[in-house]
Amino acid sequence: AQSVTQLGSHVSVSEGALVLLRCNYSSSVPPYLFWYVQYPNQGLQLLLKYTSAATLVKGINGFEAEFKKSETSFHLTKPSAHMSDAAEYFCALLRSNDYKLSFGAGTTVTVRA
Amino acid sequence: NAGVTQTPKFQVLKTGQSMTLQCAQDMNHNSMYWYRQDPGMGLRLIYYSASEGTTDKGEVPNGYNVSRLNKREFSLRLESAAPSQTSVYFCASSEFKNEQFFGPGTRLTVL
């Protein structure tokens, strides 16, 4: 079955430090992968997407993700955390059999001053 | 351009009551979705509509019904609410194989 797994339900970083959120996927075909962000009491907003073009994908707000087929990973990074990055982040995979999204359980990011 | 809108934002129901959650999109998307979000479980698909006039069950359809009223609107109905349906409900829309755009959510409590 095509799915994603997010490693770590909570991540705490200091302001200015690297943000690294981990996502591994399971798929027998090249996947379409997405990262979404959810700020408190809001809906989900797309950060970036991978659709089998460049393996390094740049998104909004300084985030980027690298698709690594050998590791079946699509980790999200940001070089320097800002207080406004405090939110919940979801990795998602577009299933090739029915074109619906499978979401990870989410990672909550806390930024310490 | 409002994107995806949902009403109401908040709702409290008693067990057994019914209600309809409304969703509309102005992006001319063919596909629309209803999800529920519960702590630690990510988003789970309740129902899906690939195009006007079609609907399909998702992972957790029990206790819900949907109507794709036209291309813009997709409503979710709870006929007899249960405490297990306490959740945050999100509507989304997309074009085929593209990213989904989400509404702001409806926070539902069933007592």
Short mmCIF file of C-alpha atoms in Angstrom, two decimals:
data_model
loop_
_atom_site.label_atom_id
_atom_site.label_comp_id
_atom_site.label_asym_id
_atom_site.label_seq_id
_atom_site.Cartn_x
_atom_site.Cartn_y
_atom_site.Cartn_z
CA ALA A 1 0.00 0.00 0.00
CA GLN A 2 1.19 3.50 -0.73
CA SER A 3 1.66 5.53 2.43
CA VAL A 4 3.89 7.96 4.31
CA THR A 5 5.31 7.82 7.82
CA GLN A 6 6.41 10.90 9.71
CA LEU A 7 9.12 10.27 12.27
CA GLY A 8 8.62 12.25 15.46
CA SER A 9 5.31 13.71 16.54
CA HIS A 10 6.96 16.71 18.22
CA VAL A 11 10.09 18.67 17.35
CA SER A 12 11.45 21.54 19.43
CA VAL A 13 14.07 23.88 17.97
CA SER A 14 15.71 27.13 19.00
CA GLU A 15 15.09 30.24 16.99
CA GLY A 16 17.77 30.40 14.29
CA ALA A 17 18.49 26.66 14.38
CA LEU A 18 17.96 24.11 11.61
CA VAL A 19 14.50 22.65 11.25
CA LEU A 20 14.45 19.02 10.05
CA LEU A 21 11.20 17.10 9.72
CA ARG A 22 11.37 13.51 8.56
CA CYS A 23 9.03 11.74 6.16
CA ASN A 24 9.47 8.29 4.64
CA TYR A 25 7.25 6.91 1.92
CA SER A 26 6.20 3.51 0.71
CA SER A 27 5.40 3.23 -2.98
CA SER A 28 6.21 0.81 -5.80
CA VAL A 29 5.87 3.58 -8.39
CA PRO A 30 7.37 7.09 -8.49
CA PRO A 31 5.26 9.06 -6.02
CA TYR A 32 3.87 12.55 -5.96
CA LEU A 33 4.71 13.95 -2.50
CA PHE A 34 3.58 17.04 -0.63
CA TRP A 35 4.34 18.94 2.55
CA TYR A 36 1.55 20.97 4.14
CA VAL A 37 1.64 23.33 7.12
CA GLN A 38 -1.22 23.97 9.53
CA TYR A 39 -1.09 27.02 11.78
CA PRO A 40 -3.24 26.98 14.93
CA ASN A 41 -6.97 27.01 14.20
CA GLN A 42 -6.44 27.19 10.45
CA GLY A 43 -6.69 24.90 7.45
CA LEU A 44 -3.75 23.24 5.68
CA GLN A 45 -1.56 25.26 3.36
CA LEU A 46 0.76 23.77 0.75
CA LEU A 47 4.46 24.31 1.47
CA LEU A 48 5.90 22.41 -1.49
CA LYS A 49 5.39 19.45 -3.79
CA TYR A 50 7.47 16.84 -5.61
CA THR A 51 6.15 15.61 -8.94
CA SER A 52 9.19 13.70 -10.34
CA ALA A 53 11.06 16.70 -11.70
CA ALA A 54 13.98 18.13 -9.67
CA THR A 55 14.79 16.11 -6.54
CA LEU A 56 15.41 19.25 -4.48
CA VAL A 57 12.19 21.17 -4.15
CA LYS A 58 11.96 24.71 -2.82
CA GLY A 59 8.79 25.91 -1.18
CA ILE A 60 7.38 28.92 0.57
CA ASN A 61 8.74 30.55 3.74
CA GLY A 62 12.30 29.27 3.14
CA PHE A 63 11.45 25.56 3.35
CA GLU A 64 12.84 22.92 1.02
CA ALA A 65 12.67 19.16 0.71
CA GLU A 66 14.85 16.58 -0.99
CA PHE A 67 13.46 13.46 -2.64
CA LYS A 68 15.80 10.49 -2.07
CA LYS A 69 14.67 7.35 -3.84
CA SER A 70 17.44 5.20 -2.31
CA GLU A 71 16.24 6.11 1.18
CA THR A 72 12.51 6.41 0.31
CA SER A 73 12.57 9.75 2.06
CA PHE A 74 11.24 13.26 1.54
CA HIS A 75 12.54 15.23 4.53
CA LEU A 76 11.63 18.89 5.03
CA THR A 77 14.26 21.41 6.12
CA LYS A 78 14.67 25.08 6.86
CA PRO A 79 18.13 26.45 7.66
CA SER A 80 17.05 28.94 10.31
CA ALA A 81 13.87 28.62 12.36
CA HIS A 82 11.67 31.61 13.05
CA MET A 83 9.03 31.94 15.74
CA SER A 84 6.40 32.05 13.03
CA ASP A 85 7.33 28.48 11.97
CA ALA A 86 5.58 27.08 15.04
CA ALA A 87 2.86 24.92 13.50
CA GLU A 88 1.92 21.36 12.61
CA TYR A 89 3.43 19.90 9.45
CA PHE A 90 2.00 17.08 7.37
CA CYS A 91 3.66 14.93 4.74
CA ALA A 92 1.30 13.45 2.12
CA LEU A 93 1.50 11.05 -0.83
CA LEU A 94 -0.82 10.99 -3.85
CA ARG A 95 -1.78 7.35 -4.35
CA SER A 96 -1.42 6.21 -7.96
CA ASN A 97 -4.34 3.75 -7.82
CA ASP A 98 -7.07 6.22 -6.82
CA TYR A 99 -5.35 9.66 -6.84
CA LYS A 100 -6.27 10.36 -3.23
CA LEU A 101 -3.89 11.70 -0.60
CA SER A 102 -2.48 9.60 2.22
CA PHE A 103 -1.39 11.83 5.09
CA GLY A 104 1.18 11.24 7.77
CA ALA A 105 0.16 11.71 11.40
CA GLY A 106 1.77 15.13 11.56
CA THR A 107 4.74 16.72 13.37
CA THR A 108 4.22 19.65 15.72
CA VAL A 109 7.07 22.17 15.69
CA THR A 110 7.77 24.36 18.70
CA VAL A 111 10.28 27.22 18.36
CA ARG A 112 12.12 28.35 21.50
CA ALA A 113 13.26 31.94 21.84
CA ASN B 1 -10.97 34.92 -4.86
CA ALA B 2 -11.93 33.27 -1.55
CA GLY B 3 -10.58 29.78 -2.34
CA VAL B 4 -12.41 27.17 -0.23
CA THR B 5 -14.98 28.40 2.28
CA GLN B 6 -16.74 26.39 4.99
CA THR B 7 -19.69 27.10 7.24
CA PRO B 8 -20.17 27.04 10.14
CA LYS B 9 -16.81 27.57 11.87
CA PHE B 10 -17.98 26.07 15.14
CA GLN B 11 -20.92 23.87 16.11
CA VAL B 12 -22.08 22.10 19.24
CA LEU B 13 -24.65 19.31 18.87
CA LYS B 14 -26.39 16.95 21.21
CA THR B 15 -26.25 13.22 20.51
CA GLY B 16 -28.85 12.31 17.89
CA GLN B 17 -29.15 15.77 16.33
CA SER B 18 -28.48 16.29 12.65
CA MET B 19 -26.62 18.98 10.79
CA THR B 20 -25.10 19.84 7.44
CA LEU B 21 -21.63 21.27 6.90
CA GLN B 22 -21.37 23.46 3.84
CA CYS B 23 -18.36 23.85 1.54
CA ALA B 24 -17.85 25.95 -1.57
CA GLN B 25 -14.87 26.59 -3.84
CA ASP B 26 -14.35 29.26 -6.48
CA MET B 27 -11.33 27.75 -8.27
CA ASN B 28 -13.38 25.76 -10.81
CA HIS B 29 -11.93 22.48 -9.50
CA ASN B 30 -13.53 19.21 -10.45
CA SER B 31 -12.60 17.25 -7.33
CA MET B 32 -13.76 17.96 -3.78
CA TYR B 33 -13.14 16.17 -0.50
CA TRP B 34 -14.27 15.97 3.10
CA TYR B 35 -11.75 15.04 5.81
CA ARG B 36 -11.83 14.76 9.55
CA GLN B 37 -8.82 15.58 11.71
CA ASP B 38 -8.30 13.96 15.09
CA PRO B 39 -5.22 14.31 17.33
CA GLY B 40 -2.37 12.01 16.32
CA MET B 41 -4.24 10.59 13.33
CA GLY B 42 -3.55 13.10 10.60
CA LEU B 43 -6.39 13.66 8.17
CA ARG B 44 -8.76 10.87 7.20
CA LEU B 45 -10.90 11.01 4.09
CA ILE B 46 -14.64 10.74 4.71
CA TYR B 47 -16.06 11.23 1.21
CA TYR B 48 -14.79 12.32 -2.14
CA SER B 49 -16.35 13.73 -5.31
CA ALA B 50 -14.35 13.42 -8.51
CA SER B 51 -16.75 15.60 -10.47
CA GLU B 52 -20.21 17.10 -10.33
CA GLY B 53 -22.77 14.36 -9.87
CA THR B 54 -20.40 11.72 -8.49
CA THR B 55 -19.46 10.83 -4.92
CA ASP B 56 -17.39 8.04 -3.41
CA LYS B 57 -16.65 6.74 0.08
CA GLY B 58 -13.33 7.35 1.71
CA GLU B 59 -11.70 5.67 4.71
CA VAL B 60 -14.29 6.64 7.36
CA PRO B 61 -17.73 7.18 5.74
CA ASN B 62 -19.95 5.60 8.40
CA GLY B 63 -22.42 8.06 9.90
CA TYR B 64 -22.03 10.61 7.10
CA ASN B 65 -23.68 11.45 3.81
CA VAL B 66 -22.65 13.93 1.13
CA SER B 67 -24.16 15.88 -1.72
CA ARG B 68 -22.32 17.43 -4.64
CA LEU B 69 -24.85 20.12 -5.31
CA ASN B 70 -23.01 21.59 -8.30
CA LYS B 71 -19.40 22.10 -9.34
CA ARG B 72 -18.81 24.66 -6.58
CA GLU B 73 -20.55 23.11 -3.58
CA PHE B 74 -20.07 19.89 -1.62
CA SER B 75 -21.97 19.38 1.62
CA LEU B 76 -21.48 16.85 4.43
CA ARG B 77 -24.45 15.71 6.51
CA LEU B 78 -24.53 14.03 9.89
CA GLU B 79 -27.95 12.41 10.22
CA SER B 80 -27.69 11.39 13.87
CA ALA B 81 -24.63 12.82 15.54
CA ALA B 82 -22.58 10.71 17.97
CA PRO B 83 -19.81 11.77 20.39
CA SER B 84 -17.32 9.84 18.21
CA GLN B 85 -17.97 12.42 15.49
CA THR B 86 -16.47 15.19 17.61
CA SER B 87 -13.66 16.40 15.37
CA VAL B 88 -12.42 19.13 13.09
CA TYR B 89 -13.79 18.80 9.57
CA PHE B 90 -11.99 20.10 6.51
CA CYS B 91 -13.20 20.49 2.98
CA ALA B 92 -10.70 20.56 0.11
CA SER B 93 -10.69 20.85 -3.66
CA SER B 94 -8.23 20.07 -6.43
CA GLU B 95 -7.65 19.41 -10.05
CA PHE B 96 -6.58 15.95 -11.15
CA LYS B 97 -3.18 14.94 -9.71
CA ASN B 98 -2.56 18.43 -8.35
CA GLU B 99 -2.33 19.71 -4.82
CA GLN B 100 -5.45 20.06 -2.71
CA PHE B 101 -6.60 23.42 -1.37
CA PHE B 102 -8.17 23.38 2.07
CA GLY B 103 -10.86 25.38 3.79
CA PRO B 104 -10.47 26.83 7.32
CA GLY B 105 -12.31 23.96 9.01
CA THR B 106 -15.40 23.38 11.15
CA ARG B 107 -14.91 22.48 14.78
CA LEU B 108 -17.72 20.16 15.83
CA THR B 109 -18.46 18.98 19.35
CA VAL B 110 -21.11 16.33 19.98
CA LEU B 111 -22.25 16.09 23.59
#
